[in-house]
Short mmCIF file of N, CA and C in Angstrom, two decimals:
data_model
loop_
_atom_site.label_atom_id
_atom_site.label_comp_id
_atom_site.label_asym_id
_atom_site.label_seq_id
_atom_site.Cartn_x
_atom_site.Cartn_y
_atom_site.Cartn_z
N TYR A 129 2.88 -42.27 21.93
CA TYR A 129 2.53 -41.00 21.32
C TYR A 129 1.07 -41.00 20.99
N HIS A 130 0.43 -39.83 21.45
CA HIS A 130 -1.13 -39.75 21.20
C HIS A 130 -1.39 -38.45 20.72
N PHE A 131 -2.15 -38.45 19.61
CA PHE A 131 -2.44 -37.16 18.95
C PHE A 131 -3.97 -36.99 18.89
N GLU A 132 -4.55 -35.96 19.16
CA GLU A 132 -5.96 -35.69 19.14
C GLU A 132 -6.15 -34.12 18.88
N TYR A 133 -7.24 -33.71 18.13
CA TYR A 133 -7.67 -32.56 17.72
C TYR A 133 -8.32 -31.77 18.98
N LEU A 134 -7.80 -30.51 19.29
CA LEU A 134 -8.33 -29.84 20.45
C LEU A 134 -9.74 -29.29 20.25
N GLU A 135 -9.90 -28.87 18.77
CA GLU A 135 -11.24 -28.22 18.54
C GLU A 135 -11.70 -28.75 17.18
N GLN A 136 -13.00 -29.03 16.93
CA GLN A 136 -13.54 -29.56 15.68
C GLN A 136 -13.54 -28.45 14.69
N LYS A 137 -13.18 -28.81 13.53
CA LYS A 137 -13.13 -27.95 12.30
C LYS A 137 -14.29 -28.19 11.55
N ALA A 138 -14.96 -27.27 10.90
CA ALA A 138 -16.00 -27.48 10.01
C ALA A 138 -15.72 -28.25 8.84
N PRO A 139 -16.60 -29.05 8.36
CA PRO A 139 -16.28 -29.89 7.20
C PRO A 139 -16.28 -29.12 5.98
N LYS A 140 -15.56 -29.69 4.94
CA LYS A 140 -15.24 -28.92 3.79
C LYS A 140 -16.46 -29.08 2.86
N PRO A 141 -16.67 -28.12 2.11
CA PRO A 141 -17.73 -28.29 1.10
C PRO A 141 -17.66 -29.48 0.19
N ARG A 142 -18.75 -30.03 -0.41
CA ARG A 142 -18.75 -31.19 -1.14
C ARG A 142 -18.10 -30.77 -2.58
N LYS A 143 -17.38 -31.66 -2.96
CA LYS A 143 -16.78 -31.41 -4.21
C LYS A 143 -17.59 -31.61 -5.47
N GLY A 144 -18.70 -32.34 -5.15
CA GLY A 144 -19.48 -32.89 -6.37
C GLY A 144 -20.58 -31.81 -6.63
N ALA A 145 -20.41 -30.50 -6.17
CA ALA A 145 -21.37 -29.49 -6.43
C ALA A 145 -21.41 -29.28 -7.98
N THR A 146 -22.57 -29.11 -8.61
CA THR A 146 -22.66 -28.72 -9.96
C THR A 146 -22.43 -27.27 -10.27
N GLU A 147 -22.04 -27.00 -11.54
CA GLU A 147 -21.76 -25.57 -11.95
C GLU A 147 -22.98 -24.73 -11.60
N GLU A 148 -24.19 -25.18 -11.87
CA GLU A 148 -25.32 -24.38 -11.56
C GLU A 148 -25.41 -24.06 -10.12
N VAL A 149 -25.13 -24.88 -9.23
CA VAL A 149 -25.09 -24.63 -7.87
C VAL A 149 -24.21 -23.52 -7.57
N LYS A 150 -22.80 -23.69 -8.08
CA LYS A 150 -22.00 -22.84 -7.89
C LYS A 150 -22.26 -21.30 -8.38
N ASN A 151 -22.88 -21.37 -9.52
CA ASN A 151 -23.31 -20.16 -10.19
C ASN A 151 -24.14 -19.42 -9.27
N LYS A 152 -25.29 -20.23 -8.79
CA LYS A 152 -26.22 -19.55 -7.83
C LYS A 152 -25.75 -18.90 -6.66
N VAL A 153 -24.74 -19.63 -5.95
CA VAL A 153 -23.97 -19.24 -4.95
C VAL A 153 -23.26 -17.94 -5.15
N SER A 154 -22.50 -17.96 -6.29
CA SER A 154 -21.63 -16.85 -6.60
C SER A 154 -22.56 -15.59 -6.83
N VAL A 155 -23.62 -15.69 -7.53
CA VAL A 155 -24.47 -14.59 -7.79
C VAL A 155 -25.16 -14.02 -6.45
N ALA A 156 -25.45 -14.95 -5.63
CA ALA A 156 -26.12 -14.55 -4.44
C ALA A 156 -25.13 -13.98 -3.39
N ASN A 157 -23.87 -14.37 -3.30
CA ASN A 157 -22.93 -13.87 -2.34
C ASN A 157 -21.89 -12.84 -3.03
N GLY A 158 -21.85 -12.94 -4.40
CA GLY A 158 -20.74 -11.95 -4.91
C GLY A 158 -21.06 -10.62 -5.16
N LYS A 159 -20.08 -9.69 -5.09
CA LYS A 159 -20.12 -8.37 -5.41
C LYS A 159 -19.89 -8.11 -6.87
N PRO A 160 -20.58 -7.35 -7.44
CA PRO A 160 -20.48 -6.98 -8.89
C PRO A 160 -19.02 -6.31 -9.11
N ILE A 161 -18.40 -6.62 -10.11
CA ILE A 161 -16.96 -6.00 -10.34
C ILE A 161 -16.97 -5.55 -11.77
N VAL A 162 -16.15 -4.64 -11.97
CA VAL A 162 -15.95 -4.08 -13.35
C VAL A 162 -14.53 -4.08 -13.67
N CYS A 163 -14.27 -4.35 -15.14
CA CYS A 163 -12.81 -4.16 -15.69
C CYS A 163 -12.86 -2.83 -16.11
N VAL A 164 -11.77 -1.99 -15.48
CA VAL A 164 -11.78 -0.48 -15.62
C VAL A 164 -11.59 -0.25 -17.09
N GLU A 165 -10.67 -0.87 -17.72
CA GLU A 165 -10.25 -0.73 -19.06
C GLU A 165 -11.34 -0.86 -20.14
N THR A 166 -12.13 -1.95 -19.90
CA THR A 166 -13.06 -2.31 -20.85
C THR A 166 -14.53 -1.78 -20.51
N GLY A 167 -14.83 -1.46 -19.09
CA GLY A 167 -16.02 -1.17 -18.69
C GLY A 167 -17.10 -2.30 -18.60
N GLU A 168 -16.63 -3.63 -18.87
CA GLU A 168 -17.29 -4.73 -18.63
C GLU A 168 -17.73 -5.03 -17.24
N VAL A 169 -18.91 -5.35 -16.92
CA VAL A 169 -19.33 -5.65 -15.60
C VAL A 169 -19.57 -7.06 -15.37
N PHE A 170 -19.28 -7.63 -14.15
CA PHE A 170 -19.38 -9.06 -14.11
C PHE A 170 -20.16 -9.30 -12.70
N HIS A 171 -20.88 -10.48 -12.54
CA HIS A 171 -21.48 -10.59 -11.29
C HIS A 171 -20.64 -10.81 -10.18
N GLY A 172 -19.46 -11.20 -10.21
CA GLY A 172 -18.50 -11.37 -9.16
C GLY A 172 -17.14 -11.71 -9.80
N ILE A 173 -16.27 -11.99 -8.84
CA ILE A 173 -14.81 -12.40 -9.20
C ILE A 173 -14.82 -13.66 -9.95
N TYR A 174 -15.52 -14.55 -9.47
CA TYR A 174 -15.65 -16.05 -10.14
C TYR A 174 -16.12 -16.11 -11.51
N PHE A 175 -17.25 -15.18 -11.87
CA PHE A 175 -17.46 -14.98 -13.25
C PHE A 175 -16.54 -14.26 -14.10
N ALA A 176 -15.89 -13.35 -13.54
CA ALA A 176 -14.99 -12.39 -14.32
C ALA A 176 -13.82 -13.48 -14.55
N SER A 177 -13.28 -14.21 -13.65
CA SER A 177 -12.22 -15.30 -13.85
C SER A 177 -12.72 -16.27 -14.79
N ARG A 178 -13.79 -16.77 -14.80
CA ARG A 178 -14.25 -17.89 -15.74
C ARG A 178 -14.27 -17.34 -17.18
N GLN A 179 -14.72 -16.13 -17.32
CA GLN A 179 -14.90 -15.45 -18.74
C GLN A 179 -13.66 -14.96 -19.27
N THR A 180 -12.69 -14.56 -18.48
CA THR A 180 -11.42 -14.05 -18.88
C THR A 180 -10.38 -14.78 -18.87
N GLY A 181 -10.37 -15.98 -18.07
CA GLY A 181 -9.22 -16.81 -17.87
C GLY A 181 -8.12 -16.26 -16.96
N ILE A 182 -8.46 -15.23 -16.37
CA ILE A 182 -7.58 -14.41 -15.29
C ILE A 182 -7.80 -15.14 -13.89
N CYS A 183 -6.72 -15.42 -13.22
CA CYS A 183 -6.84 -15.97 -11.99
C CYS A 183 -7.81 -15.25 -10.92
N ALA A 184 -8.60 -15.87 -10.25
CA ALA A 184 -9.78 -15.17 -9.52
C ALA A 184 -9.06 -14.54 -8.18
N SER A 185 -8.10 -15.21 -7.70
CA SER A 185 -7.47 -14.61 -6.53
C SER A 185 -6.65 -13.34 -6.87
N SER A 186 -6.26 -13.27 -8.03
CA SER A 186 -5.41 -12.04 -8.54
C SER A 186 -6.57 -10.87 -8.68
N ILE A 187 -7.54 -11.22 -9.37
CA ILE A 187 -8.61 -10.32 -9.52
C ILE A 187 -9.14 -9.62 -8.21
N GLY A 188 -9.32 -10.71 -7.15
CA GLY A 188 -9.76 -10.15 -5.84
C GLY A 188 -8.83 -9.35 -5.20
N LYS A 189 -7.45 -9.64 -5.47
CA LYS A 189 -6.35 -8.74 -4.89
C LYS A 189 -6.36 -7.34 -5.34
N VAL A 190 -6.64 -7.21 -6.65
CA VAL A 190 -6.73 -5.96 -7.37
C VAL A 190 -8.02 -5.18 -6.83
N CYS A 191 -9.23 -5.67 -6.60
CA CYS A 191 -10.45 -5.17 -6.09
C CYS A 191 -10.02 -4.60 -4.60
N ARG A 192 -9.33 -5.48 -3.87
CA ARG A 192 -8.96 -5.15 -2.51
C ARG A 192 -7.81 -4.16 -2.32
N LYS A 193 -7.21 -3.70 -3.50
CA LYS A 193 -6.17 -2.81 -3.68
C LYS A 193 -4.89 -3.38 -2.93
N GLU A 194 -4.71 -4.71 -3.14
CA GLU A 194 -3.48 -5.38 -2.76
C GLU A 194 -2.40 -5.49 -3.89
N ARG A 195 -2.90 -5.36 -5.12
CA ARG A 195 -2.19 -5.28 -6.33
C ARG A 195 -2.68 -4.29 -7.23
N GLU A 196 -1.81 -3.84 -8.25
CA GLU A 196 -2.27 -2.84 -9.31
C GLU A 196 -3.14 -3.50 -10.40
N LYS A 197 -2.69 -4.56 -10.84
CA LYS A 197 -3.28 -5.12 -12.14
C LYS A 197 -3.44 -6.75 -11.92
N ALA A 198 -4.30 -7.28 -12.58
CA ALA A 198 -4.39 -8.74 -12.77
C ALA A 198 -4.67 -9.00 -14.22
N GLY A 199 -3.96 -9.80 -14.85
CA GLY A 199 -4.02 -10.00 -16.36
C GLY A 199 -3.85 -8.89 -17.26
N GLY A 200 -3.21 -7.92 -16.75
CA GLY A 200 -3.00 -6.63 -17.60
C GLY A 200 -4.08 -5.64 -17.30
N TYR A 201 -5.07 -6.07 -16.67
CA TYR A 201 -6.22 -4.98 -16.40
C TYR A 201 -6.47 -4.66 -14.98
N ARG A 202 -7.02 -3.40 -14.75
CA ARG A 202 -7.40 -2.93 -13.53
C ARG A 202 -8.87 -3.33 -13.25
N TRP A 203 -9.05 -3.60 -11.89
CA TRP A 203 -10.39 -4.11 -11.51
C TRP A 203 -10.94 -3.32 -10.38
N ALA A 204 -12.17 -3.11 -10.13
CA ALA A 204 -12.80 -2.68 -9.07
C ALA A 204 -14.28 -3.06 -8.88
N TYR A 205 -14.65 -2.88 -7.50
CA TYR A 205 -15.95 -3.30 -7.21
C TYR A 205 -16.98 -2.18 -8.04
N ALA A 206 -17.95 -2.77 -8.70
CA ALA A 206 -18.70 -1.94 -9.41
C ALA A 206 -19.66 -0.85 -8.59
N ASP A 207 -19.94 -1.10 -7.32
CA ASP A 207 -20.77 -0.25 -6.48
C ASP A 207 -19.86 0.90 -5.85
N LYS A 208 -18.54 1.02 -6.12
CA LYS A 208 -17.56 2.09 -5.55
C LYS A 208 -17.48 3.07 -6.74
#
């Protein structure tokens, strides 16, 4: 029995990245989002998740209109 990959996959990002590097990447790549109920604006989903404790993927799904609420709040992209 012989097994081989047919195509090469890109390597995974390094796990040792510092919080500072993660924050810089999130600010550069993220879209600003807003919590509709509170009016608080965040640099992106990652920051909203870190500050509120709400799951980032759930916040993202609400912003993409795949869910109604995350953590009991409605979320939207700030530029819309």
